[in-house]
CSV table of C-alpha atoms in Angstrom, one decimal:
chain,number,residue,atom,x,y,z
A,1,UNK,CA,8.3,8.5,17.1
A,2,UNK,CA,9.1,5.5,14.9
A,3,UNK,CA,8.1,4.4,11.4
A,4,UNK,CA,5.8,6.5,9.4
A,5,UNK,CA,3.4,9.0,11.0
A,6,UNK,CA,0.5,10.9,9.5
A,7,UNK,CA,-1.5,13.9,10.8
A,8,UNK,CA,-4.3,14.5,11.2
A,9,UNK,CA,-5.8,11.0,11.5
A,10,UNK,CA,-9.2,12.3,10.7
A,11,UNK,CA,-10.2,15.4,8.8
A,12,UNK,CA,-13.6,16.8,7.8
A,13,UNK,CA,-13.7,19.7,5.4
A,14,UNK,CA,-16.0,21.6,3.2
A,15,UNK,CA,-15.6,21.9,-0.5
A,16,UNK,CA,-14.3,25.5,-0.2
A,17,UNK,CA,-11.7,24.8,2.5
A,18,UNK,CA,-8.0,24.5,2.2
A,19,UNK,CA,-6.2,22.0,4.4
A,20,UNK,CA,-3.0,20.0,4.4
A,21,UNK,CA,-2.1,16.4,5.3
A,22,UNK,CA,1.3,15.8,6.8
A,23,UNK,CA,3.5,12.7,6.6
A,24,UNK,CA,6.8,12.1,8.4
A,25,UNK,CA,9.1,9.1,8.2
A,26,UNK,CA,11.7,8.2,10.8
A,27,UNK,CA,13.3,5.4,8.8
A,28,UNK,CA,16.0,7.2,6.9
A,29,UNK,CA,14.3,6.4,3.6
A,30,UNK,CA,14.6,8.6,0.5
A,31,UNK,CA,11.4,7.9,-1.4
A,32,UNK,CA,7.9,8.8,-0.3
A,33,UNK,CA,4.5,8.1,-1.8
A,34,UNK,CA,0.9,9.3,-1.5
A,35,UNK,CA,-1.9,6.8,-2.1
A,36,UNK,CA,-5.7,7.1,-2.1
A,37,UNK,CA,-7.8,4.2,-0.8
A,38,UNK,CA,-11.5,4.4,-1.5
A,39,UNK,CA,-14.1,1.8,-0.6
A,40,UNK,CA,-14.6,-0.8,-3.3
A,41,UNK,CA,-11.7,0.5,-5.4
A,42,UNK,CA,-8.1,-0.6,-5.8
A,43,UNK,CA,-5.3,1.3,-4.1
A,44,UNK,CA,-4.4,4.3,-6.2
A,45,UNK,CA,-0.9,5.7,-6.4
A,46,UNK,CA,-1.1,9.5,-6.5
A,47,UNK,CA,2.5,10.8,-6.2
A,48,UNK,CA,6.0,9.6,-5.8
A,49,UNK,CA,9.0,11.6,-4.6
A,50,UNK,CA,12.6,10.4,-4.8
A,51,UNK,CA,15.2,12.5,-3.1
A,52,UNK,CA,12.6,15.3,-2.9
A,53,UNK,CA,12.1,15.3,-6.6
A,54,UNK,CA,8.6,14.4,-7.9
A,55,UNK,CA,9.1,11.4,-10.2
A,56,UNK,CA,5.5,10.2,-10.6
A,57,UNK,CA,2.2,12.0,-10.9
A,58,UNK,CA,-0.6,9.7,-11.8
A,59,UNK,CA,-3.0,12.1,-13.5
A,60,UNK,CA,-4.1,13.5,-10.2
A,61,UNK,CA,-6.4,16.5,-10.3
A,62,UNK,CA,-4.7,19.9,-9.5
A,63,UNK,CA,-6.9,20.3,-6.4
A,64,UNK,CA,-4.3,18.0,-4.8
A,65,UNK,CA,-0.9,19.6,-4.5
A,66,UNK,CA,2.1,17.6,-3.0
A,67,UNK,CA,5.1,19.1,-1.4
A,68,UNK,CA,8.3,17.3,-0.2
A,69,UNK,CA,10.6,19.8,1.5
A,70,UNK,CA,13.1,17.1,2.6
A,71,UNK,CA,13.4,13.4,2.6
A,72,UNK,CA,11.6,13.0,5.9
A,73,UNK,CA,8.5,15.1,5.3
A,74,UNK,CA,5.7,14.9,2.7
A,75,UNK,CA,2.6,17.1,2.5
A,76,UNK,CA,-0.6,16.9,0.5
A,77,UNK,CA,-2.2,20.3,0.2
A,78,UNK,CA,-6.0,20.2,-0.5
A,79,UNK,CA,-8.2,22.9,-1.9
A,80,UNK,CA,-11.7,23.0,-3.4
A,81,UNK,CA,-12.2,19.3,-3.0
A,82,UNK,CA,-15.2,17.3,-4.1
A,83,UNK,CA,-17.3,14.8,-2.1
A,84,UNK,CA,-15.8,11.9,-4.2
A,85,UNK,CA,-12.4,12.8,-2.8
A,86,UNK,CA,-13.5,11.4,0.5
A,87,UNK,CA,-11.2,8.5,1.2
A,88,UNK,CA,-8.3,7.2,3.3
A,89,UNK,CA,-5.0,8.9,2.3
A,90,UNK,CA,-2.0,6.8,2.9
A,91,UNK,CA,1.6,7.9,3.0
A,92,UNK,CA,4.4,5.4,2.5
A,93,UNK,CA,8.2,5.5,2.3
A,94,UNK,CA,10.9,3.2,0.9
A,95,UNK,CA,14.6,3.1,0.3
A,96,UNK,CA,15.7,4.0,-3.2
A,97,UNK,CA,17.6,1.3,-5.1
A,98,UNK,CA,19.6,-1.6,-3.8
A,99,UNK,CA,16.6,-4.0,-3.7
A,100,UNK,CA,15.1,-2.3,-0.7
A,101,UNK,CA,11.7,-2.0,-2.3
A,102,UNK,CA,9.4,-2.7,0.7
A,103,UNK,CA,6.9,0.0,1.3
A,104,UNK,CA,6.4,1.2,4.8
A,105,UNK,CA,3.0,2.8,5.4
A,106,UNK,CA,1.6,5.3,7.8
A,107,UNK,CA,-1.8,4.8,9.5
A,108,UNK,CA,-3.6,7.1,7.0
A,109,UNK,CA,-5.7,10.2,7.2
A,110,UNK,CA,-9.5,9.6,6.9
A,111,UNK,CA,-10.8,12.5,4.9
A,112,UNK,CA,-14.4,13.4,4.6
A,113,UNK,CA,-15.5,16.2,2.2
A,114,UNK,CA,-18.9,17.6,2.8
B,1,UNK,CA,2.3,-3.2,-18.0
B,2,UNK,CA,2.5,-5.0,-14.7
B,3,UNK,CA,-0.6,-6.3,-13.0
B,4,UNK,CA,-1.7,-8.3,-10.0
B,5,UNK,CA,-4.9,-10.3,-9.7
B,6,UNK,CA,-6.2,-11.5,-6.4
B,7,UNK,CA,-9.2,-13.6,-5.6
B,8,UNK,CA,-12.2,-11.6,-4.7
B,9,UNK,CA,-13.5,-11.6,-1.2
B,10,UNK,CA,-14.7,-11.6,1.4
B,11,UNK,CA,-13.2,-14.9,2.5
B,12,UNK,CA,-15.1,-16.2,5.5
B,13,UNK,CA,-13.6,-18.9,7.7
B,14,UNK,CA,-14.0,-20.5,11.1
B,15,UNK,CA,-11.1,-20.3,13.5
B,16,UNK,CA,-8.4,-22.9,12.9
B,17,UNK,CA,-9.5,-23.4,9.3
B,18,UNK,CA,-6.9,-23.5,6.5
B,19,UNK,CA,-6.5,-20.3,4.4
B,20,UNK,CA,-5.5,-19.9,0.8
B,21,UNK,CA,-5.7,-16.5,-1.0
B,22,UNK,CA,-4.8,-16.8,-4.6
B,23,UNK,CA,-2.5,-14.2,-6.3
B,24,UNK,CA,-1.2,-14.2,-9.9
B,25,UNK,CA,0.8,-11.6,-11.6
B,26,UNK,CA,2.0,-10.3,-14.9
B,27,UNK,CA,5.4,-8.5,-15.1
B,28,UNK,CA,7.9,-7.8,-17.8
B,29,UNK,CA,11.0,-8.4,-15.6
B,30,UNK,CA,11.8,-10.5,-12.5
B,31,UNK,CA,9.8,-8.8,-9.8
B,32,UNK,CA,9.9,-9.0,-6.0
B,33,UNK,CA,6.6,-10.2,-4.7
B,34,UNK,CA,4.9,-9.1,-1.5
B,35,UNK,CA,1.9,-9.7,0.7
B,36,UNK,CA,0.8,-6.8,2.8
B,37,UNK,CA,-1.9,-6.8,5.5
B,38,UNK,CA,-4.2,-4.0,6.6
B,39,UNK,CA,-6.0,-4.3,9.9
B,40,UNK,CA,-9.1,-2.2,10.6
B,41,UNK,CA,-8.2,1.4,11.1
B,42,UNK,CA,-4.6,1.0,10.1
B,43,UNK,CA,-2.3,1.4,7.1
B,44,UNK,CA,-0.8,-1.5,5.2
B,45,UNK,CA,2.1,-3.4,6.7
B,46,UNK,CA,4.4,-5.9,5.1
B,47,UNK,CA,3.5,-9.5,5.9
B,48,UNK,CA,6.1,-11.3,3.8
B,49,UNK,CA,8.1,-11.1,0.6
B,50,UNK,CA,10.0,-13.2,-1.8
B,51,UNK,CA,12.6,-11.8,-4.2
B,52,UNK,CA,13.3,-14.6,-6.7
B,53,UNK,CA,11.8,-17.8,-8.1
B,54,UNK,CA,11.2,-20.6,-5.6
B,55,UNK,CA,11.8,-18.4,-2.6
B,56,UNK,CA,9.3,-18.9,0.2
B,57,UNK,CA,8.4,-15.9,2.3
B,58,UNK,CA,6.9,-16.6,5.8
B,59,UNK,CA,5.8,-14.7,8.8
B,60,UNK,CA,3.3,-15.2,11.7
B,61,UNK,CA,2.4,-18.6,10.3
B,62,UNK,CA,1.6,-17.3,6.9
B,63,UNK,CA,3.7,-18.4,3.9
B,64,UNK,CA,3.8,-17.9,0.1
B,65,UNK,CA,6.1,-19.4,-2.5
B,66,UNK,CA,7.3,-17.5,-5.6
B,67,UNK,CA,6.2,-19.7,-8.6
B,68,UNK,CA,7.6,-18.3,-11.7
B,69,UNK,CA,6.3,-21.0,-13.9
B,70,UNK,CA,2.7,-20.3,-12.9
B,71,UNK,CA,3.3,-16.6,-12.2
B,72,UNK,CA,1.7,-17.0,-8.8
B,73,UNK,CA,2.3,-16.1,-5.1
B,74,UNK,CA,-0.6,-17.7,-3.2
B,75,UNK,CA,-0.9,-16.9,0.5
B,76,UNK,CA,-1.5,-19.8,2.9
B,77,UNK,CA,-1.9,-20.3,6.6
B,78,UNK,CA,-2.6,-23.7,8.3
B,79,UNK,CA,-4.8,-22.5,11.1
B,80,UNK,CA,-6.3,-19.0,11.1
B,81,UNK,CA,-7.3,-17.0,14.2
B,82,UNK,CA,-9.9,-14.3,14.7
B,83,UNK,CA,-7.0,-11.8,15.0
B,84,UNK,CA,-6.1,-12.6,11.3
B,85,UNK,CA,-9.3,-10.8,10.2
B,86,UNK,CA,-8.0,-8.1,7.9
B,87,UNK,CA,-7.5,-7.1,4.2
B,88,UNK,CA,-4.7,-8.8,2.4
B,89,UNK,CA,-2.9,-7.2,-0.6
B,90,UNK,CA,-0.7,-9.0,-3.0
B,91,UNK,CA,1.9,-6.7,-4.7
B,92,UNK,CA,4.9,-6.7,-7.0
B,93,UNK,CA,7.8,-4.4,-7.5
B,94,UNK,CA,9.5,-4.8,-10.8
B,95,UNK,CA,12.5,-2.5,-11.1
B,96,UNK,CA,13.4,1.0,-10.1
B,97,UNK,CA,11.6,3.7,-12.0
B,98,UNK,CA,12.6,7.2,-12.6
B,99,UNK,CA,14.8,8.6,-9.8
B,100,UNK,CA,15.5,5.1,-8.5
B,101,UNK,CA,12.2,4.8,-6.6
B,102,UNK,CA,10.2,1.6,-6.8
B,103,UNK,CA,6.7,1.9,-8.2
B,104,UNK,CA,4.8,-1.0,-6.8
B,105,UNK,CA,1.7,-2.6,-8.3
B,106,UNK,CA,-1.0,-3.8,-5.9
B,107,UNK,CA,-3.9,-6.2,-6.2
B,108,UNK,CA,-7.4,-5.1,-5.2
B,109,UNK,CA,-7.1,-6.7,-1.8
B,110,UNK,CA,-9.0,-9.7,-0.3
B,111,UNK,CA,-11.0,-9.3,2.9
B,112,UNK,CA,-10.6,-12.2,5.4
B,113,UNK,CA,-13.2,-12.6,8.1
B,114,UNK,CA,-12.5,-15.3,10.7
B,115,UNK,CA,-15.3,-16.3,13.1
B,116,UNK,CA,-14.8,-17.9,16.5
């Protein structure tokens, strides 16, 4: 595998379910990001991890819980979601510092909350 | 705070037409500027970037010039193809935030539709 991978690519869940999204980067980067992309809305940055430490949390509801066990893996744990949480969830990675500020995105997980 | 403003879409063109997508920005420092492209069913991918004033980024026939005096980074292509149909995002990255990670600022995206 190369680049940034995300699984699953599609997820349908009920409001009472618990599920997790997984992101893995094979680029040797040390910063990882979760974004939410909804129709007709700007891209929303949710969380940022740098060297496995959470450095940004943009007022995201607690029903979204991120986890970064190492610099290659990022998870987004979901529980008791609402229908308005249906969106494309994108993971990205970048290199910390040194001007290497390009974001590398995965293909996204299309989430539908019923 | 930082902000990026893009022209609203969709932009609809015929194949081989000239493309311009306008982008202006507000930043406190000297940001790097980017254009990302998102094809249907995919994530965003870097199209081109420029890191300082008067730099020109180019890729796949697209180009954009970093204009500090007008705080702009307009995307252009001389002859679009049907395969260029996608959503284009202008973005900036100002300086490392906490922990050294870069926190980018994205525009709202501009949808481009190219007809044969």
